[in-house]
mmCIF file of C-alpha atoms in Angstrom:
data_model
loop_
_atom_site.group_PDB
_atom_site.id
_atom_site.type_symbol
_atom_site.label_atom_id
_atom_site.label_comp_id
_atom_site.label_asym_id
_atom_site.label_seq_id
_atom_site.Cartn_x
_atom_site.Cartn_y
_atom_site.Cartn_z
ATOM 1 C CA UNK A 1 -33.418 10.978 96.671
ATOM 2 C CA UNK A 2 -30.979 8.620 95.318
ATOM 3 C CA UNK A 3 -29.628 6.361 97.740
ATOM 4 C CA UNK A 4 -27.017 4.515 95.189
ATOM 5 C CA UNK A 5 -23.486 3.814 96.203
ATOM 6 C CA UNK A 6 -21.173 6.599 95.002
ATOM 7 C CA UNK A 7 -19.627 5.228 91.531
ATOM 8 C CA UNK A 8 -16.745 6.187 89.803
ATOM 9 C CA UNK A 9 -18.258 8.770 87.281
ATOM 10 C CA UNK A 10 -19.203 10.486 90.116
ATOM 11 C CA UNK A 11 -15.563 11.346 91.071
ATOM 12 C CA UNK A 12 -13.421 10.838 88.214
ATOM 13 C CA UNK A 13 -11.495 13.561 86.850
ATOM 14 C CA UNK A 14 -13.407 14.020 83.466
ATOM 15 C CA UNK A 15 -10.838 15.955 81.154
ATOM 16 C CA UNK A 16 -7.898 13.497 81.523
ATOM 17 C CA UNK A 17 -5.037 14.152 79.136
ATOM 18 C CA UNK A 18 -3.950 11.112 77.133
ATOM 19 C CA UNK A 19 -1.159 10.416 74.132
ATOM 20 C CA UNK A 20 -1.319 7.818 71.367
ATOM 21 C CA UNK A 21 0.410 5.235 70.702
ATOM 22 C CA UNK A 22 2.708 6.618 67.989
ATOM 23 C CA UNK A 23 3.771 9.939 70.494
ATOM 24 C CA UNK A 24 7.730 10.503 70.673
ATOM 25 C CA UNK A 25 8.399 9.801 74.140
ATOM 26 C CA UNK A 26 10.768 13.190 74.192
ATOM 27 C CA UNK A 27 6.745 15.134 74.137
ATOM 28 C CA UNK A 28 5.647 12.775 76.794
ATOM 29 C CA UNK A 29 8.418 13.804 79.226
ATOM 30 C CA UNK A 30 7.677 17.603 78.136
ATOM 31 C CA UNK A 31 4.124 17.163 78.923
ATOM 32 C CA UNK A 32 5.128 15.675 81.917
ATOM 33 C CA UNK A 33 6.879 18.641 83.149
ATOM 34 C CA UNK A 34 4.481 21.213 81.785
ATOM 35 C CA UNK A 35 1.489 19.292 83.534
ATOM 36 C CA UNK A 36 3.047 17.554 86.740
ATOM 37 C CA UNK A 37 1.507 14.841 86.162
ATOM 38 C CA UNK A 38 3.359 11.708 86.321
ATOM 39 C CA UNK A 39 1.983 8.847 83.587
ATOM 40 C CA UNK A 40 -0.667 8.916 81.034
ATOM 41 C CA UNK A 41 -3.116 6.786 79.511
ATOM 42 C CA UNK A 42 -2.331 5.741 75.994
ATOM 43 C CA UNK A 43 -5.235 5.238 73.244
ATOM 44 C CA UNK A 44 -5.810 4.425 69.720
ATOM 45 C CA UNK A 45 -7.608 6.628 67.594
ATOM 46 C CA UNK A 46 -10.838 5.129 68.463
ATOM 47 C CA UNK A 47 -9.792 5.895 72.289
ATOM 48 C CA UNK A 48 -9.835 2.998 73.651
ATOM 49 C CA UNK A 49 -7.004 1.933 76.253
ATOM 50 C CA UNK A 50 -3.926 0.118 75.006
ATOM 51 C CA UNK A 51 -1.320 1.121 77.371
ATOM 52 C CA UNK A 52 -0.432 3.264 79.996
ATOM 53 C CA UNK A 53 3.158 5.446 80.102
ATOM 54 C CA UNK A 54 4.939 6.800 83.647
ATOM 55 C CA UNK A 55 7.797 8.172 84.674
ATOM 56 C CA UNK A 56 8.429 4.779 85.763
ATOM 57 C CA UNK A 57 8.458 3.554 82.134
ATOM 58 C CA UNK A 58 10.524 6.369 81.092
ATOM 59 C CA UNK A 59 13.211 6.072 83.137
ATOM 60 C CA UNK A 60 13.465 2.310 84.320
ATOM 61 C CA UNK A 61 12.643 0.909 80.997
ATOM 62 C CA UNK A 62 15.538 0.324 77.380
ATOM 63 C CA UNK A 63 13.237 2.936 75.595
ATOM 64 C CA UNK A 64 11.914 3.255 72.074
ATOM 65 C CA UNK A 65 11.543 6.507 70.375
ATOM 66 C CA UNK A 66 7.872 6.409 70.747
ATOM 67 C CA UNK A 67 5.416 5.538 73.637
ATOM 68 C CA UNK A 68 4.737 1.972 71.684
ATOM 69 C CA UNK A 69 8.005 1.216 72.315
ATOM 70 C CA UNK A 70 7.568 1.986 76.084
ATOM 71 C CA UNK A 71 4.576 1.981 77.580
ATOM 72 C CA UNK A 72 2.515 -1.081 79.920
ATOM 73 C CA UNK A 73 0.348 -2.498 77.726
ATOM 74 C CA UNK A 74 -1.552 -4.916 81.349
ATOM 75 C CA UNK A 75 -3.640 -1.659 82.283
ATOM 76 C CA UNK A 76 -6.035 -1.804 84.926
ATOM 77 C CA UNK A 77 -9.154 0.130 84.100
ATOM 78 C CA UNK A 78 -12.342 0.662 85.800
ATOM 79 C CA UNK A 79 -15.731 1.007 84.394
ATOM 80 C CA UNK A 80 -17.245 3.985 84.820
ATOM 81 C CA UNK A 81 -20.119 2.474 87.508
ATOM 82 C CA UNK A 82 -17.855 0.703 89.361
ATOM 83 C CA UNK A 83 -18.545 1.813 92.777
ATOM 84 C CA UNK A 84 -16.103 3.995 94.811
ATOM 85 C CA UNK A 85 -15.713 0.863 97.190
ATOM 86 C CA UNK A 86 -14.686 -1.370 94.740
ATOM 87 C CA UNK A 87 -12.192 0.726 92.850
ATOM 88 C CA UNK A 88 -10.255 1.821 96.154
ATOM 89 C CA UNK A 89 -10.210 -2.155 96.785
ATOM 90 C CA UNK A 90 -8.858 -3.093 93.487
ATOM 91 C CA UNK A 91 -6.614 0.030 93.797
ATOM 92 C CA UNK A 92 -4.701 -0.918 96.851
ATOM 93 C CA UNK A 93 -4.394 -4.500 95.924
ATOM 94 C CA UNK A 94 -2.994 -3.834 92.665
ATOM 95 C CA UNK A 95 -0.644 -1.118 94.489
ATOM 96 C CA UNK A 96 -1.449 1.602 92.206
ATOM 97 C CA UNK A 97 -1.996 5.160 92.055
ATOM 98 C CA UNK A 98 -4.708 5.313 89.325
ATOM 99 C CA UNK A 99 -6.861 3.698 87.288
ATOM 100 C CA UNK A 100 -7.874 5.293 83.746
ATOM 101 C CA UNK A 101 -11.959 4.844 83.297
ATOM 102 C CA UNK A 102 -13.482 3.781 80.506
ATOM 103 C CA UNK A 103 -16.892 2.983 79.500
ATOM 104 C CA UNK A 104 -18.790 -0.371 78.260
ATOM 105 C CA UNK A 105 -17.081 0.155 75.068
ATOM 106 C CA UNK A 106 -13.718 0.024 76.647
ATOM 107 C CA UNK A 107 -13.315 4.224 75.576
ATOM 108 C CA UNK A 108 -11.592 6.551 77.849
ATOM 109 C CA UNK A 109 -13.761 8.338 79.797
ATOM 110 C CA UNK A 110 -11.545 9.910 82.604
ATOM 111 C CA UNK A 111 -8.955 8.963 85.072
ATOM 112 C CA UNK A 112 -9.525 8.209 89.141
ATOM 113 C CA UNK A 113 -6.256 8.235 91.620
ATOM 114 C CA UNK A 114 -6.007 7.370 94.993
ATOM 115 C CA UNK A 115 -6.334 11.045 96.058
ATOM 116 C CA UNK A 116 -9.759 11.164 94.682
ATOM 117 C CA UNK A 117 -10.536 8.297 96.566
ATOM 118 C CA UNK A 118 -9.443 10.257 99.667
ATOM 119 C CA UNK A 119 -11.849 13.129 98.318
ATOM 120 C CA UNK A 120 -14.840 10.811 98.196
ATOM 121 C CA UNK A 121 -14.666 10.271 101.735
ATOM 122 C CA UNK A 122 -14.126 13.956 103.605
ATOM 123 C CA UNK A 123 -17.014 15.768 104.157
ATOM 124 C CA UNK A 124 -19.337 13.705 102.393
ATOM 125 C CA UNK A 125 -23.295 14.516 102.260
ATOM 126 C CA UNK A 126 -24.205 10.443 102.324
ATOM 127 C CA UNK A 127 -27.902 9.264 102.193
ATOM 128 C CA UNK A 128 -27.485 8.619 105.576
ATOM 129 C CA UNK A 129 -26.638 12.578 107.162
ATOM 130 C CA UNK A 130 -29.181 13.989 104.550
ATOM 131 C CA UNK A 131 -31.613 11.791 106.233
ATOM 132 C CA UNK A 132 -31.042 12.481 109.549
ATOM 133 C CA UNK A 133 -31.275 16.122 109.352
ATOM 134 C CA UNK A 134 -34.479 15.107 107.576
ATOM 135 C CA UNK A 135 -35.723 12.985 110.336
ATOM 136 C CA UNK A 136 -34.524 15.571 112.910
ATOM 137 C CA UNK A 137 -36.357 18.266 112.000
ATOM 138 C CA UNK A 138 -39.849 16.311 111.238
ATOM 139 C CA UNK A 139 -39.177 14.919 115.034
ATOM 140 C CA UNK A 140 -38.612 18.937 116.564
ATOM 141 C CA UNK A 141 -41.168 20.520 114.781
ATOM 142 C CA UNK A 142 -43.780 17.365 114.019
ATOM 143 C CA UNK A 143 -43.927 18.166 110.196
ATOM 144 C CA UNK A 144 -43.260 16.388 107.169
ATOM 145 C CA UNK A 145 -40.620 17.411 104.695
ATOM 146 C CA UNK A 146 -40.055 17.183 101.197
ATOM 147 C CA UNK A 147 -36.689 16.276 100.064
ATOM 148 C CA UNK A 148 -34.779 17.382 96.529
ATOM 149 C CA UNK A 149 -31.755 17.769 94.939
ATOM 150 C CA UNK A 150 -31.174 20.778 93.131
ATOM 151 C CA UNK A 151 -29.387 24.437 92.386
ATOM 152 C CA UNK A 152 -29.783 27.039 95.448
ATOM 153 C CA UNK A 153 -28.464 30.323 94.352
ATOM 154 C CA UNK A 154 -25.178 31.039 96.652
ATOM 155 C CA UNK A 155 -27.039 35.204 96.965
ATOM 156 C CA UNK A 156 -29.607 33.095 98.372
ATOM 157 C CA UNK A 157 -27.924 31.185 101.314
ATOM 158 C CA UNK A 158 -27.559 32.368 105.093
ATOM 159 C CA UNK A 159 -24.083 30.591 106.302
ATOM 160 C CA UNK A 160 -24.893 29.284 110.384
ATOM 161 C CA UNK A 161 -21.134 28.912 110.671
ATOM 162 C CA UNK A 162 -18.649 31.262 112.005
ATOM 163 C CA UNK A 163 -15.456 29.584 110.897
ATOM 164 C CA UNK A 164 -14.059 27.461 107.877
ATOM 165 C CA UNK A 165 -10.166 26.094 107.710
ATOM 166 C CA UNK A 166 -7.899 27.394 105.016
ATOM 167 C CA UNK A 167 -6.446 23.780 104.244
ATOM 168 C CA UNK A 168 -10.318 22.437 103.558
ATOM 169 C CA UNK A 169 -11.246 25.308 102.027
ATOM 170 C CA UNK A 170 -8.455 24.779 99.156
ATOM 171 C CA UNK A 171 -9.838 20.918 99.032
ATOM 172 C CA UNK A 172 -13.233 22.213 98.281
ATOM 173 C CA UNK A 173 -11.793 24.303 95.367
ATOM 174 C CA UNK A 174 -10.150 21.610 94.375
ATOM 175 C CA UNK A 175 -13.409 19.351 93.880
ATOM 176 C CA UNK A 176 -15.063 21.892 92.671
ATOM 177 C CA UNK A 177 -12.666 22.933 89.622
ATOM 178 C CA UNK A 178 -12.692 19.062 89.014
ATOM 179 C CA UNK A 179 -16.238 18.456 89.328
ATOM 180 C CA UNK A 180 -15.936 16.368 92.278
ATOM 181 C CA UNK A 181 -17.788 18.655 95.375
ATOM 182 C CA UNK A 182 -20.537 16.731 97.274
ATOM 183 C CA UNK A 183 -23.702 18.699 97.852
ATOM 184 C CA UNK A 184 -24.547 20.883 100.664
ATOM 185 C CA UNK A 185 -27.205 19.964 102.750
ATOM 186 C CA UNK A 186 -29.998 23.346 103.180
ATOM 187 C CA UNK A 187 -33.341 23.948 104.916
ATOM 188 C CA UNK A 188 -35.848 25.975 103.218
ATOM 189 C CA UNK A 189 -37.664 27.698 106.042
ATOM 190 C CA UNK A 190 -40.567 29.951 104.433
ATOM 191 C CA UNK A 191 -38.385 32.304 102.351
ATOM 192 C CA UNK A 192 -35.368 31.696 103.450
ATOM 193 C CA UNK A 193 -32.604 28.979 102.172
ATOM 194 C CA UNK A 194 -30.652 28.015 105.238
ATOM 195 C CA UNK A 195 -27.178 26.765 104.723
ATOM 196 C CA UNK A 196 -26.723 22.986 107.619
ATOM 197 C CA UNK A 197 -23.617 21.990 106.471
ATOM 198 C CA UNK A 198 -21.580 22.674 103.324
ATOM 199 C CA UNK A 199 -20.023 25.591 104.650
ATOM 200 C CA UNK A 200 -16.491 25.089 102.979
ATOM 201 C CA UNK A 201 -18.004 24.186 99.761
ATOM 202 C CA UNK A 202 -20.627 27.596 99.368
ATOM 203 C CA UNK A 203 -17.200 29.596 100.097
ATOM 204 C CA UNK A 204 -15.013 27.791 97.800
ATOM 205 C CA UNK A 205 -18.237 28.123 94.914
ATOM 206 C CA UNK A 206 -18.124 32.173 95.810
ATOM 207 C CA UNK A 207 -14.542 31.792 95.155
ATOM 208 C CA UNK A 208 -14.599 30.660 91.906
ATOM 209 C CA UNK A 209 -17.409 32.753 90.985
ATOM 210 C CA UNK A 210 -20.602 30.294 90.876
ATOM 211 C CA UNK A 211 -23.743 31.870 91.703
ATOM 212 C CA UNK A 212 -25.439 28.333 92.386
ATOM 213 C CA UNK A 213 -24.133 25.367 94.351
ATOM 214 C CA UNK A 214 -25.855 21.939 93.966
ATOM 215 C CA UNK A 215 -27.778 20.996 97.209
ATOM 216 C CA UNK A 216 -29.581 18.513 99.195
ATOM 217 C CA UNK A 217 -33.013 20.933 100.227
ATOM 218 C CA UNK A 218 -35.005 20.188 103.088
ATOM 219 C CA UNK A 219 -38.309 22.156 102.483
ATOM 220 C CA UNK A 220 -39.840 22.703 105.806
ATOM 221 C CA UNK A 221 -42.835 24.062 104.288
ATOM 222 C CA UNK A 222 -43.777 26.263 107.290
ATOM 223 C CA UNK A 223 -42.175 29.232 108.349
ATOM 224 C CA UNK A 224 -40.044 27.946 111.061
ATOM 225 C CA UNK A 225 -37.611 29.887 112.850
ATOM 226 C CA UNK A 226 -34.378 28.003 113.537
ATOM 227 C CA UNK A 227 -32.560 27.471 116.484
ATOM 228 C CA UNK A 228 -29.277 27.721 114.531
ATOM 229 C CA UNK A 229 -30.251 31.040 113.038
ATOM 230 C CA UNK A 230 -30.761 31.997 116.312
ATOM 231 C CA UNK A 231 -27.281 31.260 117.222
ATOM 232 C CA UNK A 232 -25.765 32.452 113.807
ATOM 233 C CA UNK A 233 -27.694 36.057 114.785
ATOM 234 C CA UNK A 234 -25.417 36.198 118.181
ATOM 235 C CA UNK A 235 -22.825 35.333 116.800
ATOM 236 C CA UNK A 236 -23.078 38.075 113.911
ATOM 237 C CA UNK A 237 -23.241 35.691 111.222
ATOM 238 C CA UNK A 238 -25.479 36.905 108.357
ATOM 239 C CA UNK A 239 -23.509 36.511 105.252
ATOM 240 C CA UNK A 240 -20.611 34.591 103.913
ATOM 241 C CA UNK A 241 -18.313 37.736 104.390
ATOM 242 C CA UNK A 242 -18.408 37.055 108.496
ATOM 243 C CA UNK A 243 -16.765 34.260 108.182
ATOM 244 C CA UNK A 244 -13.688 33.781 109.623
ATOM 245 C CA UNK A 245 -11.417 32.149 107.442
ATOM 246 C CA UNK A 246 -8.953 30.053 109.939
ATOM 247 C CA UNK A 247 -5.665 29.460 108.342
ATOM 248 C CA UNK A 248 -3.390 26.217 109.139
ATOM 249 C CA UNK A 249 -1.111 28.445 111.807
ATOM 250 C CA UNK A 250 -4.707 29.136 113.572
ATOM 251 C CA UNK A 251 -6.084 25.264 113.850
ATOM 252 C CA UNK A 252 -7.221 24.870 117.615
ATOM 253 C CA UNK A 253 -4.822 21.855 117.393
ATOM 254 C CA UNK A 254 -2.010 24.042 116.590
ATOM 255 C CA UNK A 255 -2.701 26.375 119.562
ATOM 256 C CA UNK A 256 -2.861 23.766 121.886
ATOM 257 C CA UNK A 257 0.413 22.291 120.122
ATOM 258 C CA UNK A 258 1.644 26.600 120.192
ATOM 259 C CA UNK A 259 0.979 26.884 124.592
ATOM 260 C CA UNK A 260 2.232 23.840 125.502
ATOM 261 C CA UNK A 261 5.614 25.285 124.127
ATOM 262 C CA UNK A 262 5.412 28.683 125.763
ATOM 263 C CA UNK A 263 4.865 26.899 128.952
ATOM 264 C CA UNK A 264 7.936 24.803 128.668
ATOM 265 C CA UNK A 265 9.875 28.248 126.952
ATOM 266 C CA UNK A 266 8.935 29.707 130.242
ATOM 267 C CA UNK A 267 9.743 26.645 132.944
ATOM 268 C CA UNK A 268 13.383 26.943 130.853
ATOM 269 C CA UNK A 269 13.799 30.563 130.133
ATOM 270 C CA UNK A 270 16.557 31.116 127.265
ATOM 271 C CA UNK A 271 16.760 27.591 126.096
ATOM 272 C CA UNK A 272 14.797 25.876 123.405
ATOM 273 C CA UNK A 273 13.974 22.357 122.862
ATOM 274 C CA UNK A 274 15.240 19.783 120.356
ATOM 275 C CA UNK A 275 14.481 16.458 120.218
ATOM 276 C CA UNK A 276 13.676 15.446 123.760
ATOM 277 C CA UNK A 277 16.263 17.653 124.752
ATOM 278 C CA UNK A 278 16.458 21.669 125.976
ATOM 279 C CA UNK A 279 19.622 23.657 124.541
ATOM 280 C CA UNK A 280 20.933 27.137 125.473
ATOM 281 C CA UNK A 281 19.066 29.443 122.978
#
């Protein structure tokens, strides 16, 4: 297993959109309100970085008629094995919302913003949780394991969880569609591929339509029944279709958030509250 730091590459948004140097900054503005996005990278014709244009440019800025005229030519860029660490460091000293990638011949390679950063970090499979599943199940069942990443067909997986959130399912998506998801962490038990954790991820793959998702497999090589089988099988958990799908309205936080208003609707019957205040409904 590797147990590198993450690095850029690894979460960069590959198929960044870019303009040269000689674009008429009327088509940047129209991109910009096709695409939402809100600057762009700007390259020669050997792509390599000589500026970067933004709405801030745009706007702020006495403009040319082209992006030459415009644009920031002091670009911060970050090679593309810079780790994740680094780049969120240089990121929030600078005070900026991106940083185009480029390789070690200064070529564009992709572009990382601060929400990716934010990505890298939620629900990550590190070295470290991948290992201690590892470790955990050679301690309970006094085996050794074998340890490798690769494909697991998504036909292939049993789920152990009965619920997934609506909001993190939509991030998953997200990573996915970018090529950003983490792997799921699975126990191979015998014949069967048993999904640990990577619940939101499997669901968002089925969404889109992959039949594999990449994974971090812990081969048991035994036949070991599961104690979290065991509780998926009460719970009526055998395929991805029993799970419940929890949408934002439905967070447990929510409901708590949801009774502790119907008990104060019901200590003030026909008022409502506002501010720190109850009014006549």
């Amino acid at each position: 297993m590797n147990n590198n730091k993450s690095l850029v590459r690894d979460y960069m948004t590959k198929e960044v959109i870019s303009v040269l140097s000689d674009t008429p900054n009327d088509e940047v503005i129209a991109l910009m309100k096709k695409t939402g996005h809100d600057g762009f990278p700007v390259v020669n014709k050997e792509e390599k970085i000589v500026g970067i244009i933004t709405t801030f440019d745009l706007l702020l800025k006495d403009r040319g008629d082209c992006v030459n005229d415009t644009m920031s030519i002091e670009v911060v860029v970050a090679q593309e094995d810079m780790s994740i660490s680094d780049a969120s460091r240089v990121m929030f000293r600078q005070g900026i919302s991106r940083l185009p990638v480029v390789d070690r011949d200064e070529k564009l390679k992709g572009i990382i913003t601060n929400t990716d950063m934010i990505r890298s970090h939620i629900e990550r499979s590190t070295p470290r949780k991948v290992n201690y599943f590892k470790e955990s199940f050679e301690g309970l069942y006094g085996i050794k394991t074998d340890l490798k990443r690769k494909k697991v067909s998504t036909h292939d997986l049993r789920p152990t969880q009965d619920r997934i959130y609506a909001d993190e399912l939509q991030g998953r998506v997200y990573e996915l569609k970018k090529g950003l998801a983490e792997p799921a962490i699975v126990v191979k038990t015998g014949k069967r591929w048993v999904l640990v954790d990577g619940h939101h991820r499997a669901v968002a793959a089925i969404k889109l339509g992959c039949n594999e998702i990449d994974s971090y497999v812990i081969d048991l090589k035994e036949d070991k029944k599961l104690g979290m089988e065991s509780t998926a099988n009460k719970e009526g958990i055998y395929t991805f279709d029993d799970i419940e799908i929890i949408d934002d309205a439905q967070h447990p936080l929510i409901a708590i958030t949801e009774s502790i208003k119907k008990s104060h609707e019901k200590k003030n019957p026909g008022k409502i509250k506002q501010g720190k205040h109850w009014i006549k409904n």
